[in-house]
Tab-separated table of C-alpha atoms and ligand atoms in Angstrom:
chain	number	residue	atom	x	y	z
A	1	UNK	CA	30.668	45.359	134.775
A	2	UNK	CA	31.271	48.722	133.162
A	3	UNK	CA	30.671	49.620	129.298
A	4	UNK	CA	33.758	47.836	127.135
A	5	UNK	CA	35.196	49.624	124.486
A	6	UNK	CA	36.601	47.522	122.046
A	7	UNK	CA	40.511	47.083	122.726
A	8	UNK	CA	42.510	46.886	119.263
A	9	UNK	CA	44.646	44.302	118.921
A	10	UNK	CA	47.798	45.078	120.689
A	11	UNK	CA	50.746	46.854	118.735
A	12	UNK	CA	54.377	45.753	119.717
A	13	UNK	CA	56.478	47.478	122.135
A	14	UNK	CA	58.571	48.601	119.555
A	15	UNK	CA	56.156	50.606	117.869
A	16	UNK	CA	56.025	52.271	121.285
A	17	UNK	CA	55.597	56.039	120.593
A	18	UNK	CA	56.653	58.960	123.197
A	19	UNK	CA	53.821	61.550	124.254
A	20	UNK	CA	55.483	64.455	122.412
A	21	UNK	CA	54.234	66.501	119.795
A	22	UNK	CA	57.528	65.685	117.728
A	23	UNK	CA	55.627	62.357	116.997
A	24	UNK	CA	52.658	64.198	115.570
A	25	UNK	CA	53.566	68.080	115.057
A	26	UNK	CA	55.531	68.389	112.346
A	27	UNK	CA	54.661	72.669	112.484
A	28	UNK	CA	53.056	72.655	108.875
A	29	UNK	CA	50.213	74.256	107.393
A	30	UNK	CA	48.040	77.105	108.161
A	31	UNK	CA	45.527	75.048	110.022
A	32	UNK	CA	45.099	75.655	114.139
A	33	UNK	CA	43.434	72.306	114.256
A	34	UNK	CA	46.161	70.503	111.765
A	35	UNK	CA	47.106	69.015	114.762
A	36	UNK	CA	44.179	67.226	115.713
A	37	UNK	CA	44.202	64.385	113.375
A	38	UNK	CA	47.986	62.814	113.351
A	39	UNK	CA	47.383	62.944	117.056
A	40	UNK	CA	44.166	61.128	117.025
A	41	UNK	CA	45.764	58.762	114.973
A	42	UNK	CA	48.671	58.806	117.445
A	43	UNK	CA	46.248	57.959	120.103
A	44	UNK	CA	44.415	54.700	118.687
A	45	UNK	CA	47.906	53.565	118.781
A	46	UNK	CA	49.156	54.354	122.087
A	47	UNK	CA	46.435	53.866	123.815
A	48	UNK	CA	45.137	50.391	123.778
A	49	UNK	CA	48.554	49.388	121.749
A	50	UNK	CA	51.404	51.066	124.312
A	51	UNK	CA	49.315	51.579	127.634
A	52	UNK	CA	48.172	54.800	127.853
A	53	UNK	CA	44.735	53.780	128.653
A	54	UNK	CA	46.366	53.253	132.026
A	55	UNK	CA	45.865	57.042	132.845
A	56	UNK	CA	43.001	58.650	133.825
A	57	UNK	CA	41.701	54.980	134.594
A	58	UNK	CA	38.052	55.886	136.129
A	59	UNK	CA	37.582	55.190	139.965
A	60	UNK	CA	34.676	54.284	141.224
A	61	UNK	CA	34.759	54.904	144.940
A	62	UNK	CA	36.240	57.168	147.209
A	63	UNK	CA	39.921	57.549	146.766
A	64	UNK	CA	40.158	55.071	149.969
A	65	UNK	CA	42.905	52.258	150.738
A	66	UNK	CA	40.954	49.935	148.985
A	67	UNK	CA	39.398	51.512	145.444
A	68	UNK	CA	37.389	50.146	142.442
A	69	UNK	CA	38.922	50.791	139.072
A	70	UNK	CA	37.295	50.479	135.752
A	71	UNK	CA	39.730	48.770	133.482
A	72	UNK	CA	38.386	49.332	129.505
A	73	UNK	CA	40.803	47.668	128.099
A	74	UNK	CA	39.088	44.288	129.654
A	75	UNK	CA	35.968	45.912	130.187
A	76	UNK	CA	35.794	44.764	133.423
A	77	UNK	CA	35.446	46.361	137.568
A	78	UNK	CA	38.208	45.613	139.267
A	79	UNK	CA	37.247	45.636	142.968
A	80	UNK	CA	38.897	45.996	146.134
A	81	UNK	CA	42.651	47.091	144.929
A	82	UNK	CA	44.964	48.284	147.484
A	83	UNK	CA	45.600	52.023	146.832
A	84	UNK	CA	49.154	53.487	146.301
A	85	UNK	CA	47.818	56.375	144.050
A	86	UNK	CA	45.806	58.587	145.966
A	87	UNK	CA	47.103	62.033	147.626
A	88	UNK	CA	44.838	61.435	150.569
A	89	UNK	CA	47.894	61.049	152.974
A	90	UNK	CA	45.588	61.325	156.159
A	91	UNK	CA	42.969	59.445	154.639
A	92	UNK	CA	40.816	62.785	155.454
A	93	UNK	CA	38.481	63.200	152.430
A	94	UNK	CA	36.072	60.563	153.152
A	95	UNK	CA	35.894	61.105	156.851
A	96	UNK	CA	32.082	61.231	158.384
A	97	UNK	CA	32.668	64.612	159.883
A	98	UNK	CA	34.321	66.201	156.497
A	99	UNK	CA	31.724	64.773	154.602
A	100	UNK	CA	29.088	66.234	156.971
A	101	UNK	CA	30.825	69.150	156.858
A	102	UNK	CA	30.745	69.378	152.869
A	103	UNK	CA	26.921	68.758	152.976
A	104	UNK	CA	26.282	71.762	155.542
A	105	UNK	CA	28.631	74.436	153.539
A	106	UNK	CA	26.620	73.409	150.242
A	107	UNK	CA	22.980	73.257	152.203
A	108	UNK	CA	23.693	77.049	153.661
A	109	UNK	CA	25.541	78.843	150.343
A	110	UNK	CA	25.175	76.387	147.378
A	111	UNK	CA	27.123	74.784	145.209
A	112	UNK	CA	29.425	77.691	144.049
A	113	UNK	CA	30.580	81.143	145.268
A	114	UNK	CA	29.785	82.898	142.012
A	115	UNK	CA	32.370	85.552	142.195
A	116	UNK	CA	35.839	86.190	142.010
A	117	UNK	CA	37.454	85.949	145.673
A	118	UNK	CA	38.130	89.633	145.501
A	119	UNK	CA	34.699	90.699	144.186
A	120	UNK	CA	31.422	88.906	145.463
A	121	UNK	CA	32.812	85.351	145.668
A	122	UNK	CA	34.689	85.847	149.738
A	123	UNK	CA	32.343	84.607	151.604
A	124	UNK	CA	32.287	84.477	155.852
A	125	UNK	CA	33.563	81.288	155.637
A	126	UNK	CA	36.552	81.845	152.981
A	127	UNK	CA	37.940	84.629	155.221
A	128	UNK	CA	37.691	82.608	158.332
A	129	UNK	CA	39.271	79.732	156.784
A	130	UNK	CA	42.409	81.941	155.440
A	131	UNK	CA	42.804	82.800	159.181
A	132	UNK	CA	42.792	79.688	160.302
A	133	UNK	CA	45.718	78.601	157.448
A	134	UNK	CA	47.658	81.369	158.621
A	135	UNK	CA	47.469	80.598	162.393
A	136	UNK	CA	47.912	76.661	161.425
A	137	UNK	CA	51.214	77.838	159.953
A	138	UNK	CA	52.151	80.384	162.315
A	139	UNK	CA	52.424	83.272	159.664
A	140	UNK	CA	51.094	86.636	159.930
A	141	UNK	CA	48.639	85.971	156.715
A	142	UNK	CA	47.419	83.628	153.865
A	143	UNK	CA	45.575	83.522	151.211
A	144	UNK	CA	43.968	80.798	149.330
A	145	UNK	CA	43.851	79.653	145.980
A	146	UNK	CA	41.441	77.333	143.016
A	147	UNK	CA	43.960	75.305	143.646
A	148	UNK	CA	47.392	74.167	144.063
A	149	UNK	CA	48.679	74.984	140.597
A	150	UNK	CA	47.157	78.436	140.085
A	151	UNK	CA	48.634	79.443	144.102
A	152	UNK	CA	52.078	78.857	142.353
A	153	UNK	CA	51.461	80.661	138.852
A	154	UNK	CA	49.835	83.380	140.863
A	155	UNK	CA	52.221	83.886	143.485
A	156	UNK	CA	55.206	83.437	141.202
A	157	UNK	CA	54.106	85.556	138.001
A	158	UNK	CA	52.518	88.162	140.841
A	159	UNK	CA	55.777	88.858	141.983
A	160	UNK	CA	58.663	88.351	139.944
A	161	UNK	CA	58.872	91.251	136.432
A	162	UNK	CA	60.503	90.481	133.028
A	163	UNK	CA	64.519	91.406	134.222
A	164	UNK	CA	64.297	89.797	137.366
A	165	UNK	CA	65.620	86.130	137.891
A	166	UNK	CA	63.510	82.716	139.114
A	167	UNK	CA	66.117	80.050	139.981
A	168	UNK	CA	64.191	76.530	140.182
A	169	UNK	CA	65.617	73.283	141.607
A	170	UNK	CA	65.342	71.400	138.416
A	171	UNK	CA	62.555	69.022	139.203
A	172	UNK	CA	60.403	71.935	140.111
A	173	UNK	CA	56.912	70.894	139.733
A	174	UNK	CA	55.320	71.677	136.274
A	175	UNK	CA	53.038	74.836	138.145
A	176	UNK	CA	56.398	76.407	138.896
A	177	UNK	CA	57.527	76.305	135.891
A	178	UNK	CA	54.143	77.614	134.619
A	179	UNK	CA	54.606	80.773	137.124
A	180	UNK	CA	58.276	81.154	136.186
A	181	UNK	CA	57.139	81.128	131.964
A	182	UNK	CA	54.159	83.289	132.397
A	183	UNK	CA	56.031	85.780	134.852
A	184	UNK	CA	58.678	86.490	131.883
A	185	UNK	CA	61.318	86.824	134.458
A	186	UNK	CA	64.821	85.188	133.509
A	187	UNK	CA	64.212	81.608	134.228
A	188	UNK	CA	67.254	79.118	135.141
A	189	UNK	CA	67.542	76.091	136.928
A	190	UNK	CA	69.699	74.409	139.136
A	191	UNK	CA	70.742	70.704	139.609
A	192	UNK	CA	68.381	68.862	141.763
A	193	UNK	CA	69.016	69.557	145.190
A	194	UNK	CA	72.852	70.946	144.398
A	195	UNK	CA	73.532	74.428	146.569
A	196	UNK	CA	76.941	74.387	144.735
A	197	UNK	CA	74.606	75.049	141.401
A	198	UNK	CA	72.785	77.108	142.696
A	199	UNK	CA	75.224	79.142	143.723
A	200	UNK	CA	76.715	79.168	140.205
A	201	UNK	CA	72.962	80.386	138.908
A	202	UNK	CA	72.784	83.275	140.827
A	203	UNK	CA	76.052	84.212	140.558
A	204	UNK	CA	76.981	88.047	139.400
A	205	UNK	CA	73.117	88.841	139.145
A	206	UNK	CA	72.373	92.133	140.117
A	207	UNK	CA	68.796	92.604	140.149
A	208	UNK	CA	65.727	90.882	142.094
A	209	UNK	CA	66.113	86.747	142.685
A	210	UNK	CA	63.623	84.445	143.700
A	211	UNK	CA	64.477	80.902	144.626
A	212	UNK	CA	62.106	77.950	144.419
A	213	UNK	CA	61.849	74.683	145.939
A	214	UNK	CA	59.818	71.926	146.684
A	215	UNK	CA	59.795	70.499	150.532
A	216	UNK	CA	59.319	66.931	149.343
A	217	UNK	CA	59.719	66.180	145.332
A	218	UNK	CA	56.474	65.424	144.117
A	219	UNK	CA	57.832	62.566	141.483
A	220	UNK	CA	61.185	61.361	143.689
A	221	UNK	CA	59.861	61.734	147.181
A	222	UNK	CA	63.032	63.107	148.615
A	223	UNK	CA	63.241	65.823	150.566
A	224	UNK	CA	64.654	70.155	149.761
A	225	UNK	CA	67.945	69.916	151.154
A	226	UNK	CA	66.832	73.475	152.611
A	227	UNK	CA	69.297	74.661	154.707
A	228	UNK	CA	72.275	74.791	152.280
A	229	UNK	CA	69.620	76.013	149.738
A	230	UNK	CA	69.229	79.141	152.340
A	231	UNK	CA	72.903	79.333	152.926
A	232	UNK	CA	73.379	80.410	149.037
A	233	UNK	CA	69.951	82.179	148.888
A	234	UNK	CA	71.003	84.661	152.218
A	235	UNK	CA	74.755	84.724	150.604
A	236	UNK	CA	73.288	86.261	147.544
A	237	UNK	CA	70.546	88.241	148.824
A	238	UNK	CA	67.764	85.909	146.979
A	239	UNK	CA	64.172	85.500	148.699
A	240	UNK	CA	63.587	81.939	149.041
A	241	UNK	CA	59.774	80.193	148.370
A	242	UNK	CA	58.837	76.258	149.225
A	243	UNK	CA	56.372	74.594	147.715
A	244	UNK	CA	55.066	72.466	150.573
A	245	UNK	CA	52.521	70.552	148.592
A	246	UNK	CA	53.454	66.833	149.650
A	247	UNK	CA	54.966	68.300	152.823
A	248	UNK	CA	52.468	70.437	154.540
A	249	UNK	CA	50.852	68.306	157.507
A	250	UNK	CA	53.523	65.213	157.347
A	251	UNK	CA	56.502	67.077	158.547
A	252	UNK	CA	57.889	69.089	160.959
A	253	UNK	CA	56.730	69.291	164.796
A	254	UNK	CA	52.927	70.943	164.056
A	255	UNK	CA	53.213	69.454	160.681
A	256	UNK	CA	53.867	72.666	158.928
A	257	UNK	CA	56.305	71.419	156.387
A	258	UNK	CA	59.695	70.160	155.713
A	259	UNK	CA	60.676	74.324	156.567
A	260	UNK	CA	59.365	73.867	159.928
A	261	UNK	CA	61.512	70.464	160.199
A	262	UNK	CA	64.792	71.607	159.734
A	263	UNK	CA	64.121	74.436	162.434
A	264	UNK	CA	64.087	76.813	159.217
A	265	UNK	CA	60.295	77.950	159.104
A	266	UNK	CA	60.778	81.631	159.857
A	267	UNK	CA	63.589	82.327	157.395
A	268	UNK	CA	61.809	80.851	154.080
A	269	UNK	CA	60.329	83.743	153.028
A	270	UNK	CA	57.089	82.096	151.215
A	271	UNK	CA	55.514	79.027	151.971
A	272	UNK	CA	53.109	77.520	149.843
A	273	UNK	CA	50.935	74.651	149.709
A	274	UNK	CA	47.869	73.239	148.586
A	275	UNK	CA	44.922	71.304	149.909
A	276	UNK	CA	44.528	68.890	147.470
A	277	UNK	CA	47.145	66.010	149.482
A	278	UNK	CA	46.625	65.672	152.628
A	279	UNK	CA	43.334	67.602	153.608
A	280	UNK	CA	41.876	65.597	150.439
A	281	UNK	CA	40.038	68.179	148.771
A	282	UNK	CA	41.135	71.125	146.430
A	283	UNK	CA	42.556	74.437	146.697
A	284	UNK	CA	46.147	75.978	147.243
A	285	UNK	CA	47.783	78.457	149.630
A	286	UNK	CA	50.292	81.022	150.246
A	287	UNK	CA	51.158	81.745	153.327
A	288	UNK	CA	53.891	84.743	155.101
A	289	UNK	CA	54.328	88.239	156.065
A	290	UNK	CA	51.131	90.667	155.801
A	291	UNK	CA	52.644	92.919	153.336
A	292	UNK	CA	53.479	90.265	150.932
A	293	UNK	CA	49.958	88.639	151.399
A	294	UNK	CA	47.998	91.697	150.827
A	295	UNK	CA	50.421	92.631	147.638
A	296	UNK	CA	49.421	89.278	146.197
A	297	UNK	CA	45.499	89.816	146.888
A	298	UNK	CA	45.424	92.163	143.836
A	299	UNK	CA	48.712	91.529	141.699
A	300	UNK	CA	48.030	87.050	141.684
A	301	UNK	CA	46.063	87.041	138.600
A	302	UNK	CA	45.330	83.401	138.636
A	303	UNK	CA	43.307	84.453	141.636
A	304	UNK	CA	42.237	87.444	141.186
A	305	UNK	CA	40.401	86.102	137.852
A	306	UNK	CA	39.089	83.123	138.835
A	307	UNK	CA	36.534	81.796	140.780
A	308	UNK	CA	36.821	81.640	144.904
A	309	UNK	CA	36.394	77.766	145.467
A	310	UNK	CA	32.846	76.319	146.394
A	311	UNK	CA	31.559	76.858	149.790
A	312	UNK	CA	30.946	73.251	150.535
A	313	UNK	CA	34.806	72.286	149.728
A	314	UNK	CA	35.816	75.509	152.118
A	315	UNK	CA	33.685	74.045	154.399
A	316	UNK	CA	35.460	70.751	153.850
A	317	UNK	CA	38.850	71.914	154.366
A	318	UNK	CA	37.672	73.813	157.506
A	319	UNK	CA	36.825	70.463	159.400
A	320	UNK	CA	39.847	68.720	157.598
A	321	UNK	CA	42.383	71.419	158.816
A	322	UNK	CA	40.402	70.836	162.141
A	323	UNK	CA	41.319	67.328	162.321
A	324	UNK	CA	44.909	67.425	160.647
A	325	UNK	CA	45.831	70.350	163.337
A	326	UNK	CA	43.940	68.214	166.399
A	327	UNK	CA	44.891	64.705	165.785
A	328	UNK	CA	48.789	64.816	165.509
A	329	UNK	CA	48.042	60.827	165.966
A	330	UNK	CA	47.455	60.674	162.565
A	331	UNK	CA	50.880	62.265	161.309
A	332	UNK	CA	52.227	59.347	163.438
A	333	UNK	CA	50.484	56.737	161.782
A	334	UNK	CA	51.431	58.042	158.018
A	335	UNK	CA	55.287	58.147	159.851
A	336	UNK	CA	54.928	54.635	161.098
A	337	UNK	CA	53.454	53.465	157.928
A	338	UNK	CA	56.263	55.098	155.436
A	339	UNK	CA	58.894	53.503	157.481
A	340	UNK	CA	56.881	50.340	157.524
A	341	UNK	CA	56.812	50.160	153.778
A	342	UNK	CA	60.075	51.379	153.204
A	343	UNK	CA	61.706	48.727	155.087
A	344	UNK	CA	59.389	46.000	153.231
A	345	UNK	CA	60.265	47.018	149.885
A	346	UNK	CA	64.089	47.595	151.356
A	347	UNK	CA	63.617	43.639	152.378
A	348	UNK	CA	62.530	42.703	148.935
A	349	UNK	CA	65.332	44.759	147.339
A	350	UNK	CA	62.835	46.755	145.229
A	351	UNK	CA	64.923	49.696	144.046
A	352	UNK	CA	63.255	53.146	145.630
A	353	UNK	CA	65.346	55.733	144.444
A	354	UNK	CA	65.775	58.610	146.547
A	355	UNK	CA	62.771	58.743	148.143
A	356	UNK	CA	62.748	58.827	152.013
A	357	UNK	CA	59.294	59.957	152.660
A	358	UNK	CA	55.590	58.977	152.092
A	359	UNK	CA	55.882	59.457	148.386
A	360	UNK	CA	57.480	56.491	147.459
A	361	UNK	CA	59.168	55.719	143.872
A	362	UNK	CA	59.470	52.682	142.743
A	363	UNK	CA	62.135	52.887	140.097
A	364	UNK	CA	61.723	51.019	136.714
A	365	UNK	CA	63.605	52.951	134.794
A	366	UNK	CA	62.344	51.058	131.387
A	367	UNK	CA	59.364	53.248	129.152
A	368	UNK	CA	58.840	50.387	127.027
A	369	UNK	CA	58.171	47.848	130.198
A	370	UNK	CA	56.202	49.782	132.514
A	371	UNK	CA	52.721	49.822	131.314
A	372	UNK	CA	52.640	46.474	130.955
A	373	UNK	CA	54.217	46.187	134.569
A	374	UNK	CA	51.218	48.468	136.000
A	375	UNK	CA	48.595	46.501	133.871
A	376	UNK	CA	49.770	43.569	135.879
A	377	UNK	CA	49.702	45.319	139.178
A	378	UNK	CA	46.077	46.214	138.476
A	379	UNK	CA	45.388	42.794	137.962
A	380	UNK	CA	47.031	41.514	140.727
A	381	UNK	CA	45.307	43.786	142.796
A	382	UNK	CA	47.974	47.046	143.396
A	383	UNK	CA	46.870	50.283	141.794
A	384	UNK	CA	49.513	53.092	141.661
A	385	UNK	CA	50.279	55.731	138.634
A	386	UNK	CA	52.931	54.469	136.047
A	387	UNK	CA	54.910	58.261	135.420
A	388	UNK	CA	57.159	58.047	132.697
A	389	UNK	CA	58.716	60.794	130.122
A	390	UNK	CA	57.381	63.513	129.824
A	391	UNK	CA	56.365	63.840	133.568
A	392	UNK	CA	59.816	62.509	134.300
A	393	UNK	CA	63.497	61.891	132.342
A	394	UNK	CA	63.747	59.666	129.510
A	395	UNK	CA	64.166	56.044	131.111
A	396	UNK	CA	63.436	57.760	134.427
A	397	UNK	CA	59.930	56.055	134.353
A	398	UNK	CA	58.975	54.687	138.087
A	399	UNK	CA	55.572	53.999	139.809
A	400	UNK	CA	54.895	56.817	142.030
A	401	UNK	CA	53.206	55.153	145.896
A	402	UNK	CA	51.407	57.086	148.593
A	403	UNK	CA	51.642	55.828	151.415
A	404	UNK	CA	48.436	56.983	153.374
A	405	UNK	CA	47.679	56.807	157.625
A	406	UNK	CA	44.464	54.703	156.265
A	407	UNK	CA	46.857	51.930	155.006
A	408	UNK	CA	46.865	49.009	157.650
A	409	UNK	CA	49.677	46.820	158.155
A	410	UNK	CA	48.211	44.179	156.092
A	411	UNK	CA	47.639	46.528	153.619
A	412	UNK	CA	50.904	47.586	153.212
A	413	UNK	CA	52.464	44.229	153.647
A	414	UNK	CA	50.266	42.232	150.900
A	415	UNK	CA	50.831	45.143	148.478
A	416	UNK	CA	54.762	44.834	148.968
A	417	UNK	CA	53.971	41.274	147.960
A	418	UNK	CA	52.019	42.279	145.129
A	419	UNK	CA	54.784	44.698	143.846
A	420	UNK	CA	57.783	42.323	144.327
A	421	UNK	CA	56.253	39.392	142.666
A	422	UNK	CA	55.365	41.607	139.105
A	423	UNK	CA	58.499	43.137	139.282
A	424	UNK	CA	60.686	39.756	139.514
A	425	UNK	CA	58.565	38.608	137.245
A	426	UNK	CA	59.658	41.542	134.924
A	427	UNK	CA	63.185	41.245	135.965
A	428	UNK	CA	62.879	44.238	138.243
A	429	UNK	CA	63.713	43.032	141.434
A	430	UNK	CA	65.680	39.559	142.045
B	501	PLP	C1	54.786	70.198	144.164
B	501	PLP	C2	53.412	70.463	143.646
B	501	PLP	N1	52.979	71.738	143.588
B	501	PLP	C3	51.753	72.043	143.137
B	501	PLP	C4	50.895	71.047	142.715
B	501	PLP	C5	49.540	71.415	142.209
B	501	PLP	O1	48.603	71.199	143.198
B	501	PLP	P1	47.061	70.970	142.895
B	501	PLP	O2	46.942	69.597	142.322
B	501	PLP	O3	46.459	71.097	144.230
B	501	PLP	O4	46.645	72.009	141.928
B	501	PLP	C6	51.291	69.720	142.773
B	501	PLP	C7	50.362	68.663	142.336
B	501	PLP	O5	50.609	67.511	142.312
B	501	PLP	C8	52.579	69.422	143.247
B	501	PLP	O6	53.019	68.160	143.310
């Protein structure tokens, strides 16, 4: 049993308020910190009242198929909950070996690597491992990031000047958008997935354009529909970058990415990724020519000033890539697995969206209805993310599933149980 906070009494759903500073900020005063209270008091109403509590929910074991959650709303430990939420697509990040692995980088350089990457913090084992990306993709270079986010605000505000253009499918991840703001480049966006849009965005530019996609939507689980995307980007001289964050050792033959599975890896001109899906750990990566990798080495701030990642999570990924590059088994398994839960959920007519991959979304599409849907998951033993506005739409809100190569068949089969049972009895599903 875990420390209970004391749950106010529930507010209706109609007092149901939307994370948005409209509900809070009203832009008066002189006050920086004017803020602070109408959002507290916007808080001890959402949270217990509407369902926030539901995020950041504290885990108390590894991010496994089967997790401990701490629910403070009950004050209780809920135990042994089938995991849809997790990144940890190979189930990597609690493997023996990684662990090991972990415990040898932090025994030999300590916990951190006290220096920027391009001052003291490169260590032996950084380099080597920024090799090894770059041969596991098949590029001439990499480079690696904190993480995920800062690769794509680095890369993106590195490269692109104020009077250039950025042309972002519109459901570009929130780290792209980041890259595109702080870059000051012209900033559009197309319709998700539409090359005819596209087209029409980049039409009559003249100067530098950079297009950005993701290989498989982070939120909708479909996939870039890349090469009519390239079409328009060659037709109009545009470079083209993927984000291969949920993509990067699922698809394509050596599990490069969804570029690599449409036959298209050498033409996308930067591939990025990160480290914190399906190698489990932290950390991002760009990947491509030499020229554009050492360019980025000084000019990606978000690396340059930062931190170079701890040794022990380096030494991590270094056994994780190991395994994710040596046992293509596993790939196989997540495959067999995301298929396998696709057609249970296709069986019990639970609506998926779009999605065709591991990332899985299980469509709601009702903000007022789908905390208390995931509070019932959670009790019934399913824990997955509710995402709602602003992550998504307005009345876009859906659960977002992993499917992992650690789920068993039970597993997967008593959770689609689990999830068609709270959703009929929500009137989700028939
Ligand atoms: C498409 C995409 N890009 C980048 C990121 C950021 O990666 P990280 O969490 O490793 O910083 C995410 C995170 O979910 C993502 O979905």
């Amino acid at each position: 049993m875990s420390n209970a906070r004391t749950a106010p009494s529930p507010t209706p759903v109609d007092r149901l308020r939307d994370y948005d500073y409209t509900n809070f900020y009203f832009g008066a005063g002189s006050e920086p910190f004017g803020i602070l209270e109408p959002f507290g008091e916007w808080w001890r109403d959402a949270e217990f009242g509407s369902g926030y509590y539901l995020y950041s929910l504290p885990m108390e074991s590894a991010p496994s198929v089967r997790v401990a959650i701490d629910d403070p709303k009950r004050g209780e430990s809920l135990e042994g909950l089938i995991n849809f939420a997790s990144y940890n697509y190979l189930g990597i990040s609690y493997r023996p070996e990684v662990i090991e692995a972990v415990c040898d980088g932090v025994r030999k350089y300590g916990a951190g690597a006290s220096g920027s990457p391009i001052l003291s913090g490169s260590m032996d084992l950084h380099k080597a491992f920024e090799h090894e990306i770059a041969d596991f993709k098949g590029k001439q270079a990499a480079l690696i990031f904190p993480s995920g986010y800062s690769a794509n605000v680095g890369v993106i505000a590195g490269l692109m000047r104020p009077g250039d253009l950025i042309v972002a499918d519109k459901l570009a991840h929130a780290s792209i958008v980041d890259g595109m703001i702080l870059s000051k480049a012209t900033s559009r966006f197309f319709r998700h997935n539409d090359p005819d849009d596209l087209d029409r965005k980049l039409e009559g530019f003249p100067g530098k354009k950079l297009v950005i996609v993701e290989g498989v939507y982070s939120m909708d689980g479909d996939l870039a529909d890349l090469p009519d995307i390239l079409e328009v980007c060659r037709r109009h001289g545009a470079r083209l970058m993927i984000d291969e964050a949920h993509s990067t050792f699922v698809y394509g033959s050596n599990g490069r990415g969804v570029a690599e599975h449409f036959g298209l890896d050498e033409e996308v001109d930067i591939h990025l990724g990160t480290f914190s899906k399906s190698l489990g750990a932290l950390g991002g990566f760009v990947a491509g020519r030499r020229e554009l990798i050492w360019y980025l080495r000084g000019f990606a701030r978000a690396r340059v000033f930062s931190c170079a990642l701890p040794p022990g999570v380096v030494a991590g990924l270094r056994k994780a890539l190991a395994i994710a590059a040596s046992e293509p088994e596993l790939r196989e398994t997540l495959w067999d697995n995301a298929r396998y839960m696709h057609s249970l959920l296709a069986e019990r007519q639970v609506d998926v969206g779009d999605s065709t991959s591991q990332v899985i979304s299980i469509m709601i599409r009702d903000d007022a209805a789908i905390f208390q849907i995931a509070e019932d998951l959670l009790h019934a033993g399913v824990y997955m993310n509710p995402i709602r506005y602003p992550a998504v739409g307005k009345h876009k809100s859906r659960f977002r599933m992993s499917v992992s190569a650690a789920h068993t068949r039970a597993d997967l089969e008593e959770g689609a149980e689990i999830i068609a049972t709270v959703l009929r009895k929500h009137g989700k599903c028939p």
